[in-house]
CSV table of C-alpha atoms in Angstrom, one decimal:
chain,number,residue,atom,x,y,z
A,1,UNK,CA,100.5,97.4,88.0
A,2,UNK,CA,103.2,98.6,85.5
A,3,UNK,CA,102.6,95.6,83.3
A,4,UNK,CA,99.1,96.9,82.4
A,5,UNK,CA,99.1,100.2,80.6
A,6,UNK,CA,96.3,102.5,79.4
A,7,UNK,CA,96.3,105.3,76.9
A,8,UNK,CA,95.4,108.1,77.0
A,9,UNK,CA,95.7,108.8,80.7
A,10,UNK,CA,93.4,111.9,80.4
A,11,UNK,CA,91.0,112.9,77.7
A,12,UNK,CA,88.6,115.7,77.3
A,13,UNK,CA,86.1,115.4,74.4
A,14,UNK,CA,82.8,116.8,73.2
A,15,UNK,CA,79.4,115.2,73.1
A,16,UNK,CA,78.9,113.1,70.0
A,17,UNK,CA,82.6,112.4,69.4
A,18,UNK,CA,84.0,108.9,69.0
A,19,UNK,CA,86.6,107.9,71.5
A,20,UNK,CA,88.8,104.9,71.9
A,21,UNK,CA,90.6,103.9,75.1
A,22,UNK,CA,93.4,101.4,74.7
A,23,UNK,CA,94.8,98.9,77.1
A,24,UNK,CA,97.9,96.8,76.7
A,25,UNK,CA,99.4,94.2,79.0
A,26,UNK,CA,102.7,92.3,79.2
A,27,UNK,CA,101.5,89.8,81.9
A,28,UNK,CA,100.6,87.2,79.3
A,29,UNK,CA,97.1,86.9,80.8
A,30,UNK,CA,94.2,85.7,78.7
A,31,UNK,CA,91.4,87.6,80.6
A,32,UNK,CA,90.9,91.3,80.2
A,33,UNK,CA,88.3,93.6,81.6
A,34,UNK,CA,87.0,97.2,81.3
A,35,UNK,CA,85.5,99.0,84.3
A,36,UNK,CA,84.3,102.5,84.9
A,37,UNK,CA,84.3,104.2,88.3
A,38,UNK,CA,82.0,106.9,89.4
A,39,UNK,CA,82.0,108.7,92.7
A,40,UNK,CA,80.1,106.7,95.3
A,41,UNK,CA,79.3,103.9,92.9
A,42,UNK,CA,82.5,101.8,93.0
A,43,UNK,CA,83.7,100.0,89.9
A,44,UNK,CA,81.3,98.6,87.5
A,45,UNK,CA,82.1,96.1,84.7
A,46,UNK,CA,81.6,97.3,81.1
A,47,UNK,CA,82.9,94.4,79.1
A,48,UNK,CA,85.2,91.5,79.6
A,49,UNK,CA,87.1,89.1,77.3
A,50,UNK,CA,88.5,85.6,78.2
A,51,UNK,CA,90.5,85.3,75.0
A,52,UNK,CA,90.8,86.9,71.5
A,53,UNK,CA,87.6,85.3,70.3
A,54,UNK,CA,85.6,85.8,73.4
A,55,UNK,CA,83.8,89.1,74.2
A,56,UNK,CA,81.1,89.4,77.0
A,57,UNK,CA,78.9,92.2,78.1
A,58,UNK,CA,79.2,93.4,81.7
A,59,UNK,CA,76.8,95.2,83.9
A,60,UNK,CA,76.8,98.5,81.9
A,61,UNK,CA,77.7,97.8,78.3
A,62,UNK,CA,75.2,100.2,76.6
A,63,UNK,CA,76.9,102.9,74.7
A,64,UNK,CA,80.2,101.1,74.6
A,65,UNK,CA,81.9,98.6,72.4
A,66,UNK,CA,85.2,96.7,72.6
A,67,UNK,CA,87.8,95.1,70.4
A,68,UNK,CA,90.3,92.4,71.5
A,69,UNK,CA,93.0,92.8,68.8
A,70,UNK,CA,95.4,90.4,70.4
A,71,UNK,CA,95.9,88.6,73.7
A,72,UNK,CA,97.8,91.7,74.9
A,73,UNK,CA,95.4,94.4,73.7
A,74,UNK,CA,91.8,95.3,74.6
A,75,UNK,CA,90.3,98.5,73.4
A,76,UNK,CA,87.1,100.3,74.6
A,77,UNK,CA,85.2,102.6,72.3
A,78,UNK,CA,82.5,105.1,72.9
A,79,UNK,CA,80.8,105.5,69.5
A,80,UNK,CA,79.1,108.8,70.4
A,81,UNK,CA,80.2,110.1,73.7
A,82,UNK,CA,77.7,111.7,76.1
A,83,UNK,CA,78.3,113.7,79.3
A,84,UNK,CA,77.2,110.9,81.7
A,85,UNK,CA,80.1,108.8,80.3
A,86,UNK,CA,82.4,111.1,82.2
A,87,UNK,CA,84.2,108.8,84.6
A,88,UNK,CA,87.5,107.1,85.5
A,89,UNK,CA,88.0,104.0,83.3
A,90,UNK,CA,90.1,101.1,84.3
A,91,UNK,CA,91.5,98.1,82.4
A,92,UNK,CA,92.3,94.9,84.3
A,93,UNK,CA,93.8,91.5,83.5
A,94,UNK,CA,93.6,88.1,85.2
A,95,UNK,CA,95.0,84.7,84.6
A,96,UNK,CA,92.6,81.9,85.5
A,97,UNK,CA,95.1,79.1,86.3
A,98,UNK,CA,93.8,77.1,89.2
A,99,UNK,CA,97.2,75.5,89.8
A,100,UNK,CA,98.8,78.9,90.4
A,101,UNK,CA,99.1,80.2,94.0
A,102,UNK,CA,97.1,83.4,93.2
A,103,UNK,CA,94.9,82.3,90.4
A,104,UNK,CA,92.4,84.7,89.0
A,105,UNK,CA,93.9,87.6,90.8
A,106,UNK,CA,93.1,90.9,89.0
A,107,UNK,CA,95.8,93.5,88.1
A,108,UNK,CA,94.8,97.0,87.2
A,109,UNK,CA,96.1,99.7,84.8
A,110,UNK,CA,96.5,103.3,86.0
A,111,UNK,CA,93.2,104.4,84.7
A,112,UNK,CA,92.0,106.9,82.1
A,113,UNK,CA,90.1,110.0,83.2
A,114,UNK,CA,87.6,110.8,80.5
A,115,UNK,CA,85.6,114.0,80.5
A,116,UNK,CA,82.7,114.5,78.0
A,117,UNK,CA,81.6,118.1,77.7
B,1,UNK,CA,74.0,89.0,92.0
B,2,UNK,CA,76.8,89.3,94.5
B,3,UNK,CA,76.5,92.4,96.7
B,4,UNK,CA,79.6,93.8,98.4
B,5,UNK,CA,79.2,96.3,101.2
B,6,UNK,CA,81.8,98.4,103.0
B,7,UNK,CA,81.0,100.1,106.2
B,8,UNK,CA,81.7,102.7,107.3
B,9,UNK,CA,81.8,104.8,104.1
B,10,UNK,CA,84.2,107.2,105.8
B,11,UNK,CA,86.4,107.0,108.9
B,12,UNK,CA,88.7,109.6,110.6
B,13,UNK,CA,91.2,108.5,113.2
B,14,UNK,CA,94.2,110.1,115.0
B,15,UNK,CA,97.6,109.1,114.0
B,16,UNK,CA,98.9,106.0,115.8
B,17,UNK,CA,95.5,104.3,116.2
B,18,UNK,CA,94.9,100.8,115.1
B,19,UNK,CA,91.8,100.5,113.0
B,20,UNK,CA,89.6,97.9,111.2
B,21,UNK,CA,87.8,98.3,107.9
B,22,UNK,CA,84.9,96.0,107.1
B,23,UNK,CA,83.8,94.3,103.9
B,24,UNK,CA,80.7,92.0,103.6
B,25,UNK,CA,79.5,90.0,100.7
B,26,UNK,CA,76.3,88.0,100.1
B,27,UNK,CA,77.4,84.9,98.3
B,28,UNK,CA,80.1,82.9,100.1
B,29,UNK,CA,81.1,80.8,97.0
B,30,UNK,CA,84.0,83.1,96.2
B,31,UNK,CA,87.4,82.2,94.7
B,32,UNK,CA,89.2,85.1,96.4
B,33,UNK,CA,88.9,88.5,98.0
B,34,UNK,CA,91.3,91.4,97.4
B,35,UNK,CA,91.9,94.6,99.2
B,36,UNK,CA,93.0,97.7,97.3
B,37,UNK,CA,94.0,101.2,98.1
B,38,UNK,CA,93.1,104.1,95.9
B,39,UNK,CA,94.4,107.7,96.3
B,40,UNK,CA,92.1,110.5,95.0
B,41,UNK,CA,91.8,110.3,91.2
B,42,UNK,CA,94.4,107.6,91.0
B,43,UNK,CA,94.5,104.0,90.1
B,44,UNK,CA,94.2,100.9,92.4
B,45,UNK,CA,97.1,99.7,94.4
B,46,UNK,CA,96.9,96.1,95.4
B,47,UNK,CA,97.3,95.4,99.1
B,48,UNK,CA,96.4,91.9,100.0
B,49,UNK,CA,94.8,88.9,98.2
B,50,UNK,CA,93.1,86.1,100.2
B,51,UNK,CA,92.2,82.9,98.4
B,52,UNK,CA,89.0,81.1,99.5
B,53,UNK,CA,91.0,78.4,101.3
B,54,UNK,CA,92.9,81.0,103.4
B,55,UNK,CA,91.9,82.7,106.6
B,56,UNK,CA,94.2,85.7,106.6
B,57,UNK,CA,97.1,87.4,104.9
B,58,UNK,CA,99.6,89.9,106.4
B,59,UNK,CA,101.9,92.5,104.8
B,60,UNK,CA,103.7,94.9,107.1
B,61,UNK,CA,101.2,96.8,109.2
B,62,UNK,CA,98.3,95.3,107.3
B,63,UNK,CA,96.4,92.2,108.1
B,64,UNK,CA,93.4,90.9,106.1
B,65,UNK,CA,91.1,88.2,107.4
B,66,UNK,CA,88.4,86.2,105.6
B,67,UNK,CA,85.4,84.4,107.0
B,68,UNK,CA,83.6,82.9,104.1
B,69,UNK,CA,80.8,81.3,106.1
B,70,UNK,CA,79.7,84.7,107.5
B,71,UNK,CA,80.5,86.6,104.3
B,72,UNK,CA,82.9,89.0,105.9
B,73,UNK,CA,86.5,90.2,105.5
B,74,UNK,CA,88.3,92.8,107.6
B,75,UNK,CA,91.4,94.9,106.9
B,76,UNK,CA,93.3,95.7,110.1
B,77,UNK,CA,95.8,98.6,109.9
B,78,UNK,CA,98.2,98.9,112.8
B,79,UNK,CA,99.7,102.1,114.1
B,80,UNK,CA,98.0,104.3,111.4
B,81,UNK,CA,100.0,107.0,109.7
B,82,UNK,CA,98.8,110.1,107.7
B,83,UNK,CA,100.2,108.4,104.6
B,84,UNK,CA,97.5,105.7,105.1
B,85,UNK,CA,94.9,108.3,104.2
B,86,UNK,CA,93.1,106.9,101.1
B,87,UNK,CA,90.0,105.0,100.0
B,88,UNK,CA,90.2,101.3,100.6
B,89,UNK,CA,88.2,99.0,98.3
B,90,UNK,CA,87.5,95.3,98.6
B,91,UNK,CA,86.6,93.1,95.7
B,92,UNK,CA,85.4,89.5,95.6
B,93,UNK,CA,85.8,87.1,92.7
B,94,UNK,CA,83.1,84.6,92.1
B,95,UNK,CA,82.8,82.6,88.9
B,96,UNK,CA,84.0,84.8,86.1
B,97,UNK,CA,83.0,88.0,87.7
B,98,UNK,CA,84.6,90.5,90.2
B,99,UNK,CA,82.4,92.6,92.4
B,100,UNK,CA,83.6,95.7,94.2
B,101,UNK,CA,82.5,97.5,97.3
B,102,UNK,CA,82.1,101.3,97.2
B,103,UNK,CA,85.0,101.7,99.5
B,104,UNK,CA,85.9,103.3,102.9
B,105,UNK,CA,87.5,106.7,102.8
B,106,UNK,CA,90.1,106.8,105.6
B,107,UNK,CA,91.6,110.0,107.0
B,108,UNK,CA,94.4,109.7,109.5
B,109,UNK,CA,94.8,113.0,111.4
B,110,UNK,CA,98.4,114.0,112.3
């Protein structure tokens, strides 16, 4: 979805480096998510946030941290990158409005391919 | 925890065939189910969203159905084309969480 952007799109880094992945959205959604995708494992939830003051751990939060700087921005950090964090990372948004026709539908950014050497 | 399974993991068909992709889930108390397409190394392209109150959704050659009671959804692709080759993912929304299947890799042979 063009309304959800991720930077950088590709990143190669070395073990032990600190990395930040950024996500921005213009959909006006309150809810934002970070996932990682590994071959054969599908998408797994790292962290999610339902508003600026709400941060929740997902299935695989160890080794990651997040910051919700504003409604439109949600950043994922790897404090000390390790090779098994090499993956495709996706940001997503959703708007939990039960009155809407497609409430709680998720919209995804284009992904960030991260390689940790 | 919700488990989402997609079978088969891979499928090859000749061009022009109609085909069905399957998605099953263990907890029927879902808000919605969504089908995505993913090309190798790329992002997720939304295909069809089915809310829990709906039975099916159609878009062009694609038709998705939902049977909550049996925990199943199918994605029907009519008159398949080589450009349909991709991995197809289903995801269910339950509570505050979204759960993804591991996908079916589809190859349409010209």
